[in-house]
mmCIF file of C-alpha atoms in Angstrom:
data_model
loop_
_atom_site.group_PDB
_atom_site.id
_atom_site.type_symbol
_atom_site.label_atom_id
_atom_site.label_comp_id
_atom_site.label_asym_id
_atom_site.label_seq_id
_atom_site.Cartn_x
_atom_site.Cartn_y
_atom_site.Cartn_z
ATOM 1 C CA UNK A 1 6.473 87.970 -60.829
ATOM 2 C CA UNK A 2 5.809 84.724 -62.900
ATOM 3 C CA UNK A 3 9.156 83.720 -61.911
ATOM 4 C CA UNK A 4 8.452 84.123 -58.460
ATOM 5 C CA UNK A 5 5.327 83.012 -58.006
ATOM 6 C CA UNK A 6 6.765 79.282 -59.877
ATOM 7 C CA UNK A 7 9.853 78.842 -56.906
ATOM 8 C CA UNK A 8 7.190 79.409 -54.369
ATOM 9 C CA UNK A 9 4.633 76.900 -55.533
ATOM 10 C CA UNK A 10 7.901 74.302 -56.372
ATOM 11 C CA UNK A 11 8.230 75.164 -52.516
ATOM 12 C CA UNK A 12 4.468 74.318 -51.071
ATOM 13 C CA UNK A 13 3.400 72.045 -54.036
ATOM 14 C CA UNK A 14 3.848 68.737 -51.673
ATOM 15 C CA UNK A 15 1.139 70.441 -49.104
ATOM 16 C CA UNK A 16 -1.026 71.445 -52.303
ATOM 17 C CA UNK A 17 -0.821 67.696 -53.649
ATOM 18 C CA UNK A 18 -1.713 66.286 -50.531
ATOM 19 C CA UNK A 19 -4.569 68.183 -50.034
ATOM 20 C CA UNK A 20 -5.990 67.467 -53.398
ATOM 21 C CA UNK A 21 -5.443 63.940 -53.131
ATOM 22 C CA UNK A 22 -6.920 64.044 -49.782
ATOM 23 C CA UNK A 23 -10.446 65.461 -51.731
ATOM 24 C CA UNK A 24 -10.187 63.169 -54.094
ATOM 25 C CA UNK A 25 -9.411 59.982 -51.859
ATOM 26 C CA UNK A 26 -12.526 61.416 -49.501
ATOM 27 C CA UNK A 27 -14.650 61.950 -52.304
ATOM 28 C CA UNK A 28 -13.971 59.338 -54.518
ATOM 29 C CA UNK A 29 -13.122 55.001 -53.613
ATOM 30 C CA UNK A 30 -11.097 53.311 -55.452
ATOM 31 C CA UNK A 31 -11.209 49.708 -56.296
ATOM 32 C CA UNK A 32 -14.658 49.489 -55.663
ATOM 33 C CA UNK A 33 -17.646 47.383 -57.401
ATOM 34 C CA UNK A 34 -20.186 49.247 -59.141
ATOM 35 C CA UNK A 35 -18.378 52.793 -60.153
ATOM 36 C CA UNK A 36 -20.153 54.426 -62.372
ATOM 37 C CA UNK A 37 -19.900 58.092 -64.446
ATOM 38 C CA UNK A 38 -22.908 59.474 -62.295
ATOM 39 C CA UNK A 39 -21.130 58.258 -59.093
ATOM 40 C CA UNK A 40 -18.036 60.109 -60.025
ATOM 41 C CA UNK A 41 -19.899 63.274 -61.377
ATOM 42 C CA UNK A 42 -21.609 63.046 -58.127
ATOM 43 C CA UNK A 43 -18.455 63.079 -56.407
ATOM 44 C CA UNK A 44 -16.759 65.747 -58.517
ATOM 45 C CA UNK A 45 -19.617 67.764 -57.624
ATOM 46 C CA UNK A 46 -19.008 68.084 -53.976
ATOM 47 C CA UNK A 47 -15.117 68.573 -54.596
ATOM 48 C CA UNK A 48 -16.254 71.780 -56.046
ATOM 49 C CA UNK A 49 -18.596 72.253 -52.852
ATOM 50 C CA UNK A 50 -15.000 72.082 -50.942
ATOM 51 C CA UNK A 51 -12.687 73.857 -53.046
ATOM 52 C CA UNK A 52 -13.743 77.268 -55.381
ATOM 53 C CA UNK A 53 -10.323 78.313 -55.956
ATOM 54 C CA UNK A 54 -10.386 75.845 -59.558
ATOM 55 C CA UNK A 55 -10.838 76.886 -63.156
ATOM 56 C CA UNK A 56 -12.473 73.501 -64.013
ATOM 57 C CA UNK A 57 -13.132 70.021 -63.145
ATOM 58 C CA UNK A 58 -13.639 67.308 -65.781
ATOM 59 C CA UNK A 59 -13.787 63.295 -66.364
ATOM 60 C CA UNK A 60 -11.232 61.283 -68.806
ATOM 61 C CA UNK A 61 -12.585 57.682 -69.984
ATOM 62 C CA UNK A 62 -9.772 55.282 -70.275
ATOM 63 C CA UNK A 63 -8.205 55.988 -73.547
ATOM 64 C CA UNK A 64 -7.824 60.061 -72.312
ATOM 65 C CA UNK A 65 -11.381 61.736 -74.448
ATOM 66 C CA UNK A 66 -13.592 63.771 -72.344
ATOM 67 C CA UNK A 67 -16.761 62.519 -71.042
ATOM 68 C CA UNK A 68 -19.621 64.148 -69.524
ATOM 69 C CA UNK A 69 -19.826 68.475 -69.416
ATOM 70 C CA UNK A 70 -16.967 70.271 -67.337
ATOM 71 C CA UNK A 71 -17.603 71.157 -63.505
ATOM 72 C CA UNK A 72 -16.185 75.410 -64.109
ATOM 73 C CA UNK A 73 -16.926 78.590 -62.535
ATOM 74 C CA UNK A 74 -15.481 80.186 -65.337
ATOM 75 C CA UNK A 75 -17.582 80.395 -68.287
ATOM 76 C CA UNK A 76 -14.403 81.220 -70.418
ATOM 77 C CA UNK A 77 -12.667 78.121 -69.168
ATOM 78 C CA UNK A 78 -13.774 74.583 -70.163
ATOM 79 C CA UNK A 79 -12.781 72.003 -72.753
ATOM 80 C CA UNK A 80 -15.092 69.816 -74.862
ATOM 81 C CA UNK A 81 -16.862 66.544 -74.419
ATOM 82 C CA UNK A 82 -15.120 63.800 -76.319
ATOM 83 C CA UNK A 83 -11.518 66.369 -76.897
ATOM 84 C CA UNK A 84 -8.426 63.640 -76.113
ATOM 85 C CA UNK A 85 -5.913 64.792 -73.230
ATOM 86 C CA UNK A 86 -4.180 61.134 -74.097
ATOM 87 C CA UNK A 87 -0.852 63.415 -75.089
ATOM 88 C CA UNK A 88 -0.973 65.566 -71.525
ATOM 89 C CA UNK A 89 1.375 65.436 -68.902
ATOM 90 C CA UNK A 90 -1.514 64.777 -65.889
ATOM 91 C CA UNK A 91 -3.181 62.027 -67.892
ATOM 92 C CA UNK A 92 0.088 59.273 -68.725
ATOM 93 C CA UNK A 93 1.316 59.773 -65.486
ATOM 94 C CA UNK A 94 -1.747 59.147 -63.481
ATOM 95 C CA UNK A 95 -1.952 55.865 -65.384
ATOM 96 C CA UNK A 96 2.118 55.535 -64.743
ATOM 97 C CA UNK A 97 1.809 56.104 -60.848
ATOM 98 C CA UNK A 98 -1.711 54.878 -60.492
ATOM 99 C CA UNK A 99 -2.656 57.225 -57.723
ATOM 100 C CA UNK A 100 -2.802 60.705 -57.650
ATOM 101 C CA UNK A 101 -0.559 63.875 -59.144
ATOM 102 C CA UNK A 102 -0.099 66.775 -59.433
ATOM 103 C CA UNK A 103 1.677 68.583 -62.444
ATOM 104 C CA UNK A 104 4.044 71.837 -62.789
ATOM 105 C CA UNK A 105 2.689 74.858 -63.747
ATOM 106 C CA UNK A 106 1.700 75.328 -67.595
ATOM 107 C CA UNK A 107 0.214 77.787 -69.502
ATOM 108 C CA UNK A 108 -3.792 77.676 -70.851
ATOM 109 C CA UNK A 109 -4.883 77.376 -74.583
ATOM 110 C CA UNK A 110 -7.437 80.035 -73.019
ATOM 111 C CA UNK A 111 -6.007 83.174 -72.461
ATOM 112 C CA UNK A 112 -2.514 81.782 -71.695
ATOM 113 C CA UNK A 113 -2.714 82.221 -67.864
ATOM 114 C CA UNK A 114 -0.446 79.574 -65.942
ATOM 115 C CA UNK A 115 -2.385 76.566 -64.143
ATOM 116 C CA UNK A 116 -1.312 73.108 -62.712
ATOM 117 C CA UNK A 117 -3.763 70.208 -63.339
ATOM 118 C CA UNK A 118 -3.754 67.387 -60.078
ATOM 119 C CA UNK A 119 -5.643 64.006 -61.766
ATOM 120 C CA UNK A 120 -6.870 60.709 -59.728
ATOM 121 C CA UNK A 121 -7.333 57.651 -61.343
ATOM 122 C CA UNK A 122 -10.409 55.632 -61.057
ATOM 123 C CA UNK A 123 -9.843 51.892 -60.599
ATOM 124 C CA UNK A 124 -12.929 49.384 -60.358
ATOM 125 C CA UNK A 125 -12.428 46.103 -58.294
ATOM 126 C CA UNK A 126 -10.770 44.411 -61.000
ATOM 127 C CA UNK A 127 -7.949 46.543 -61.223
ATOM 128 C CA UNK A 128 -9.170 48.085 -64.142
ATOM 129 C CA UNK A 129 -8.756 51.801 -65.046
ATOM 130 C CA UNK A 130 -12.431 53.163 -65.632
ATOM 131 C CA UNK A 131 -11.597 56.776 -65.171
ATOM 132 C CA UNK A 132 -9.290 60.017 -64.799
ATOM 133 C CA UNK A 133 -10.654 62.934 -62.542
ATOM 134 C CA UNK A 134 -8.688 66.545 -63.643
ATOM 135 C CA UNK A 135 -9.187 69.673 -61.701
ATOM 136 C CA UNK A 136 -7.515 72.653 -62.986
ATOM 137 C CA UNK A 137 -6.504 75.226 -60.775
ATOM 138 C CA UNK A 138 -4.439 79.023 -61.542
ATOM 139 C CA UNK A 139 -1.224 79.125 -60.197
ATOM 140 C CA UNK A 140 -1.877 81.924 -57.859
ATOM 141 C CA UNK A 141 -4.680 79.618 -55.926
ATOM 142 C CA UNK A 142 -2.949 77.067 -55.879
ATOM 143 C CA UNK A 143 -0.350 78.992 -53.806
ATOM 144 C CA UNK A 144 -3.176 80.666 -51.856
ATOM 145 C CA UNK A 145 -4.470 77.089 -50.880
ATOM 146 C CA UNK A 146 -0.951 76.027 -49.532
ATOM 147 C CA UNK A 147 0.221 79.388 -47.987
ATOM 148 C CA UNK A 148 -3.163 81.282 -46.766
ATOM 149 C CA UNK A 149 -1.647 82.882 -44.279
ATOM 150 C CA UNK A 150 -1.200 86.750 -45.034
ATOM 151 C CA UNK A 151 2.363 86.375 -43.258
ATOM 152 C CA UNK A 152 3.474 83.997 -45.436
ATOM 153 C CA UNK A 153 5.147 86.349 -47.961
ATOM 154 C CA UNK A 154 6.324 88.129 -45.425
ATOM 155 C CA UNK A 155 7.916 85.345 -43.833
ATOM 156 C CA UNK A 156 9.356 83.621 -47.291
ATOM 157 C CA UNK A 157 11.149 87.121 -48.133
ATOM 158 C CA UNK A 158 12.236 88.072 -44.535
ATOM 159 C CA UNK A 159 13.836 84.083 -44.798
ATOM 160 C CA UNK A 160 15.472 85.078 -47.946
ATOM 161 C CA UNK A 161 17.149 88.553 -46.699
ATOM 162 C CA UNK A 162 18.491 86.440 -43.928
ATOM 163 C CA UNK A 163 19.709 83.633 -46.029
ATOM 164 C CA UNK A 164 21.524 86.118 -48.469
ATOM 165 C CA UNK A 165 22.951 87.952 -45.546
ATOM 166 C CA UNK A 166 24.262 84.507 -44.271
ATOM 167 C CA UNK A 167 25.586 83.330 -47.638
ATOM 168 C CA UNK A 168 27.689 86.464 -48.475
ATOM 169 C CA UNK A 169 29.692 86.351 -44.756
ATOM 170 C CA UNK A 170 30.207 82.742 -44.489
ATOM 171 C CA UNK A 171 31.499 83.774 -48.700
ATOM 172 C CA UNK A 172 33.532 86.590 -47.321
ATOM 173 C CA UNK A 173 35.276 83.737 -44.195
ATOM 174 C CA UNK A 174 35.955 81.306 -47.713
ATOM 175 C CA UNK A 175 37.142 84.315 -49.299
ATOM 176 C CA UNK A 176 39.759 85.191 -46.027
ATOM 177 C CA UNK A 177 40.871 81.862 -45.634
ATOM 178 C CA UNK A 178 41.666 81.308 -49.279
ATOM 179 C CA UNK A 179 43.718 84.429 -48.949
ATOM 180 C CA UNK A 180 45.638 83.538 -45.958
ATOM 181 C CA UNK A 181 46.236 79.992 -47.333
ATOM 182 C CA UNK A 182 47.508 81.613 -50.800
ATOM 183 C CA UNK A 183 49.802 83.958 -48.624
ATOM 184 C CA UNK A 184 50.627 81.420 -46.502
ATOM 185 C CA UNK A 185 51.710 79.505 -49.452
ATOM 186 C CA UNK A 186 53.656 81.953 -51.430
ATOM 187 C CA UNK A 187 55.643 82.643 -48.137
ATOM 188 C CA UNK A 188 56.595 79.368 -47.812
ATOM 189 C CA UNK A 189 57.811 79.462 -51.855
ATOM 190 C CA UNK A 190 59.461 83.141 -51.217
ATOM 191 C CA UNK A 191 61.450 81.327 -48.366
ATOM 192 C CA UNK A 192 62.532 77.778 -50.093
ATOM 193 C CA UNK A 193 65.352 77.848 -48.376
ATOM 194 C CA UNK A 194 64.345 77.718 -44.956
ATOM 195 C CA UNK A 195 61.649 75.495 -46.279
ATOM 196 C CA UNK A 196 59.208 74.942 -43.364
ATOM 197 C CA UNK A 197 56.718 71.661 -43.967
ATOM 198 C CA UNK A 198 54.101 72.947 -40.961
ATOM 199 C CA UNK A 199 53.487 75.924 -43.824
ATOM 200 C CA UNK A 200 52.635 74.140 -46.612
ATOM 201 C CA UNK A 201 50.380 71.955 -44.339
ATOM 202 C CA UNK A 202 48.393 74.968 -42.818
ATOM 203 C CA UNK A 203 47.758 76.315 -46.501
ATOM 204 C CA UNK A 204 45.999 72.718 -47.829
ATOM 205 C CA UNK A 205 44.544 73.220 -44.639
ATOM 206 C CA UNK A 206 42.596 76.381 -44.872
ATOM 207 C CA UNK A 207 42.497 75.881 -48.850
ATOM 208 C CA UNK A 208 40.584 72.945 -47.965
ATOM 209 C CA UNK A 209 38.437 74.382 -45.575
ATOM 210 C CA UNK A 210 37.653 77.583 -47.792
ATOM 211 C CA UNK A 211 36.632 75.456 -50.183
ATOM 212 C CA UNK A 212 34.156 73.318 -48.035
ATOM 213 C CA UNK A 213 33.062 76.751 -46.484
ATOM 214 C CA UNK A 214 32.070 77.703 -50.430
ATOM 215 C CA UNK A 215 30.448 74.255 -51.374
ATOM 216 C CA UNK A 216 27.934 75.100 -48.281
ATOM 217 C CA UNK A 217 27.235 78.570 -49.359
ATOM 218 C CA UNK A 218 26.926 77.777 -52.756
ATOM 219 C CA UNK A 219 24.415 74.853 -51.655
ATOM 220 C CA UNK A 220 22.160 77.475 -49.426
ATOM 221 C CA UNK A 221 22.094 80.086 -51.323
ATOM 222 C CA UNK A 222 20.979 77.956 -54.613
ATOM 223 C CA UNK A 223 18.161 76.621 -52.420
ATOM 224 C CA UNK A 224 17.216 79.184 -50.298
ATOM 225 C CA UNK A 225 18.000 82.088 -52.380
ATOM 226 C CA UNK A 226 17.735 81.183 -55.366
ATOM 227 C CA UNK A 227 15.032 78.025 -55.586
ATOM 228 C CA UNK A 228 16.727 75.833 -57.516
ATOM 229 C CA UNK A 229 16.651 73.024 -56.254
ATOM 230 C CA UNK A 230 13.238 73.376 -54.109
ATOM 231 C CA UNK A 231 10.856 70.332 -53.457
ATOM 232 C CA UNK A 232 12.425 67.713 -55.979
ATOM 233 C CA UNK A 233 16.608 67.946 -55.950
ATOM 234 C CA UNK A 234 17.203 66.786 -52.373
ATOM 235 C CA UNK A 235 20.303 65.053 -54.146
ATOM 236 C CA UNK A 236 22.232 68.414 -54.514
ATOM 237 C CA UNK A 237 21.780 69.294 -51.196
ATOM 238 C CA UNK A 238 23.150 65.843 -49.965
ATOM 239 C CA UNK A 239 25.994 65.696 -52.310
ATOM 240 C CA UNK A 240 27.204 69.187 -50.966
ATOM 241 C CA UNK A 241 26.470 67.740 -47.367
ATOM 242 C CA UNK A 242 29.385 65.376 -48.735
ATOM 243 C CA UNK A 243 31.706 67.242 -50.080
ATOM 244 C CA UNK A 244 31.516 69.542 -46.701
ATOM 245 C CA UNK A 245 31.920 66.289 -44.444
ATOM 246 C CA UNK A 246 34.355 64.989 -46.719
ATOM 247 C CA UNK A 247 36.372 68.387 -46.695
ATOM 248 C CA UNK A 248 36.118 68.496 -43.169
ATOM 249 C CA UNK A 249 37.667 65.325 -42.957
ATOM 250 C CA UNK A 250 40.461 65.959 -45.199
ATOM 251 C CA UNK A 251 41.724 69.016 -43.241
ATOM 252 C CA UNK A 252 41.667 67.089 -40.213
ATOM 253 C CA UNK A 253 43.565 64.299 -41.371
ATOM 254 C CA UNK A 254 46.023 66.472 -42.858
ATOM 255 C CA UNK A 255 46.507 68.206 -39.421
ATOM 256 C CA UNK A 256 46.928 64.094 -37.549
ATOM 257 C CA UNK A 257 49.112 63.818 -40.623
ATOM 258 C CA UNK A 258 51.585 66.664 -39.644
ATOM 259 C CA UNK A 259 51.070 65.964 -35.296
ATOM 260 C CA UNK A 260 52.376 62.667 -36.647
ATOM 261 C CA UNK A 261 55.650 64.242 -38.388
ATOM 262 C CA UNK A 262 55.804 66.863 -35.756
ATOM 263 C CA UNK A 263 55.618 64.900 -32.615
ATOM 264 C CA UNK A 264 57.717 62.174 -34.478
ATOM 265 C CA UNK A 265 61.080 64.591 -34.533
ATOM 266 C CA UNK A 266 60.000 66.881 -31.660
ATOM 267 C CA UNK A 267 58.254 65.491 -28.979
ATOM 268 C CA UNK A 268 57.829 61.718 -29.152
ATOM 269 C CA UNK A 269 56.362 61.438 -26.064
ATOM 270 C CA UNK A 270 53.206 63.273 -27.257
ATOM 271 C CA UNK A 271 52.660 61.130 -30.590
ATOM 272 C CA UNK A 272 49.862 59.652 -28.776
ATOM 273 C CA UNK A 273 47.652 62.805 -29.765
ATOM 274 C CA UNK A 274 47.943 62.493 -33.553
ATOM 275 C CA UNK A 275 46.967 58.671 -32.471
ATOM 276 C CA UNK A 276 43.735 59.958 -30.874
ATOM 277 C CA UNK A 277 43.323 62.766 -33.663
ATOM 278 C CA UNK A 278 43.560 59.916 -36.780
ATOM 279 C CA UNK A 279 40.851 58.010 -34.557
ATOM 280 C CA UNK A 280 38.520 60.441 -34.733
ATOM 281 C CA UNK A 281 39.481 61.276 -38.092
ATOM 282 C CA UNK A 282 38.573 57.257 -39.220
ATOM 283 C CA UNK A 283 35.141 57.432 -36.908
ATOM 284 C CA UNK A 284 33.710 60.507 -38.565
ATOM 285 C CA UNK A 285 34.847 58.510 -42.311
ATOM 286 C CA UNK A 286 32.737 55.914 -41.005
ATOM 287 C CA UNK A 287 29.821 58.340 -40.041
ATOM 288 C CA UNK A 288 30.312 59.722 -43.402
ATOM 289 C CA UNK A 289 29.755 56.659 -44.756
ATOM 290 C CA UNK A 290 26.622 55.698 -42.933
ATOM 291 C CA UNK A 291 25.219 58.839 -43.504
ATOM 292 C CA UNK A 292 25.907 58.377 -47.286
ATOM 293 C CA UNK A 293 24.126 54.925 -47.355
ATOM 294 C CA UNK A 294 21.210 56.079 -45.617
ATOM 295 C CA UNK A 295 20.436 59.509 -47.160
ATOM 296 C CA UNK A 296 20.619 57.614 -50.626
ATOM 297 C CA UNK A 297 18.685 54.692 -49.592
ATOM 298 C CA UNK A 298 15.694 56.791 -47.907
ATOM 299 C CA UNK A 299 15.817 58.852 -51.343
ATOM 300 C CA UNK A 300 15.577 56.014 -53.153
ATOM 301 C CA UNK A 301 12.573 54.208 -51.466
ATOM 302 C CA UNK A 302 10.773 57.504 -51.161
ATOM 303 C CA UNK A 303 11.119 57.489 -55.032
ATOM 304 C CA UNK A 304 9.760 54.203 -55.529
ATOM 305 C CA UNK A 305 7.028 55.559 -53.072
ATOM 306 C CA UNK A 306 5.868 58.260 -54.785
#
């Protein structure tokens, strides 16, 4: 259950970070003259007006020690004025990314329960960092607050039937054409003598494609299936977006490669079709290649972003 309830938040924790950060940008200026502890208590105070699904909410000075009493509805939950969070995960990397974030799921020193922890730092009009707002909140709410529809399990596990069901026949057509390229291939070898070319050609060819075919399968069913690589690793699933282009492209330029030998003895007159086919062959490299430099780029900046 733990398991599952961690690849579902990895799924909805961008809509859960944006709405905390949208309390805490609401509730609480930045950059402004005059902040003060009671203005920030004060504003704390009607985050937890907004939001009850939290275990606490409390106020880091600059240096990471607790100031002021905790903001809980749980009497069991709270931590103590002056403690130091200086070592914690939500407290160097609000002062890293100097906005607000959100951490992964950890477990409590309380009764061991798992909880993420969003922070916002507090900047005055100098620039300087005057304060950290935390809010702890359980797991399970923090899913609740992202998903609150009652369908949305529902949904998630109906999405994951269908996604398995998908994965195992597009791994049973890889599994068919790997089979029919291995027999075409031993047929060829069986019959050396009356060595045919077009054979050996049709077997990279549907080697090649079973092996794109399984690249994509493996790809969806890691992420869909599976969670891997949900929310942060958009890098795997463009690299396997590659390596399916890229095996696409291969088999077809294998197959202009062969019109090219064939028409060449045979039928000269028709050569200009491998022509066209190695054309379209170079334009979808060249796609490829844009696609490459874009999908990396966007990543990039959207890194440097966030």
């Amino acid at each position: 259950m733990l398991s599952k309830d961690i690849v579902t938040y990895s799924r909805i924790r961008y809509e859960l970070r944006a709405y905390i950060c949208y309390l805490f940008t609401q509730n609480i200026k930045n950059y402004m003259p005059g902040t003060s502890l009671d203005s920030i208590i004060y504003a704390a105070k009607k985050i937890q007006n907004e939001i009850h699904a939290f275990d606490c909410i409390y106020i880091l000075d600059s240096k990471g020690n607790q100031i002021g009493e905790n903001i809980s509805y749980n009497q069991n939950f709270h931590h103590d004025e002056g403690e130091n969070f200086s070592d914690k995960a939500y407290y160097y990397e609000a002062i890293k990314e100097q906005k607000c974030i959100i951490t992964n799921p950890y477990p409590t020193r309380f009764d061991g329960k798992l909880v993420v922890t969003s922070s916002y730092p507090v900047y005055n009009d100098n620039r300087e960092l005057l304060f950290i707002v935390c809010i702890d909140i359980p797991l399970q709410e923090a899913i609740n607050i992202s998903s609150p529809s009652r369908f949305y399990d529902i949904f998630a596990n109906f999405s994951i039937v269908m996604y398995f069901c998908l994965s195992t026949m597009l791994t049973l057509i890889s599994i068919l054409l790997f089979i029919k390229g291995i027999a075409s291939f031993w047929t060829a070898t069986v019959h050396f003598r009356s060595f045919d070319i077009k054979e050996v050609f049709e077997s990279t060819i549907l080697l090649t494609l079973s092996l794109a075919i399984f690249d994509l399968v493996k790809a969806i069913f890691e992420e869909e299936v599976l969670g891997k690589n949900s929310g942060d690793n958009h890098r795997a699933i463009h690299k396997t977006m590659i390596r399916f282009l890229g095996s696409i492209v291969i088999a077809l330029a294998i197959e202009a490669l062969m019109l090219v030998f064939k028409f060449t003895i045979s039928e000269p007159d028709k050569i200009i079709y491998a022509v066209y086919l190695t054309g379209a062959v170079s334009m979808l490299l060249l796609g490829l290649s844009v696609y490459v430099k874009f999908a990396y780029g966007a990543m990039d900046r959207d890194e440097r972003r966030n």
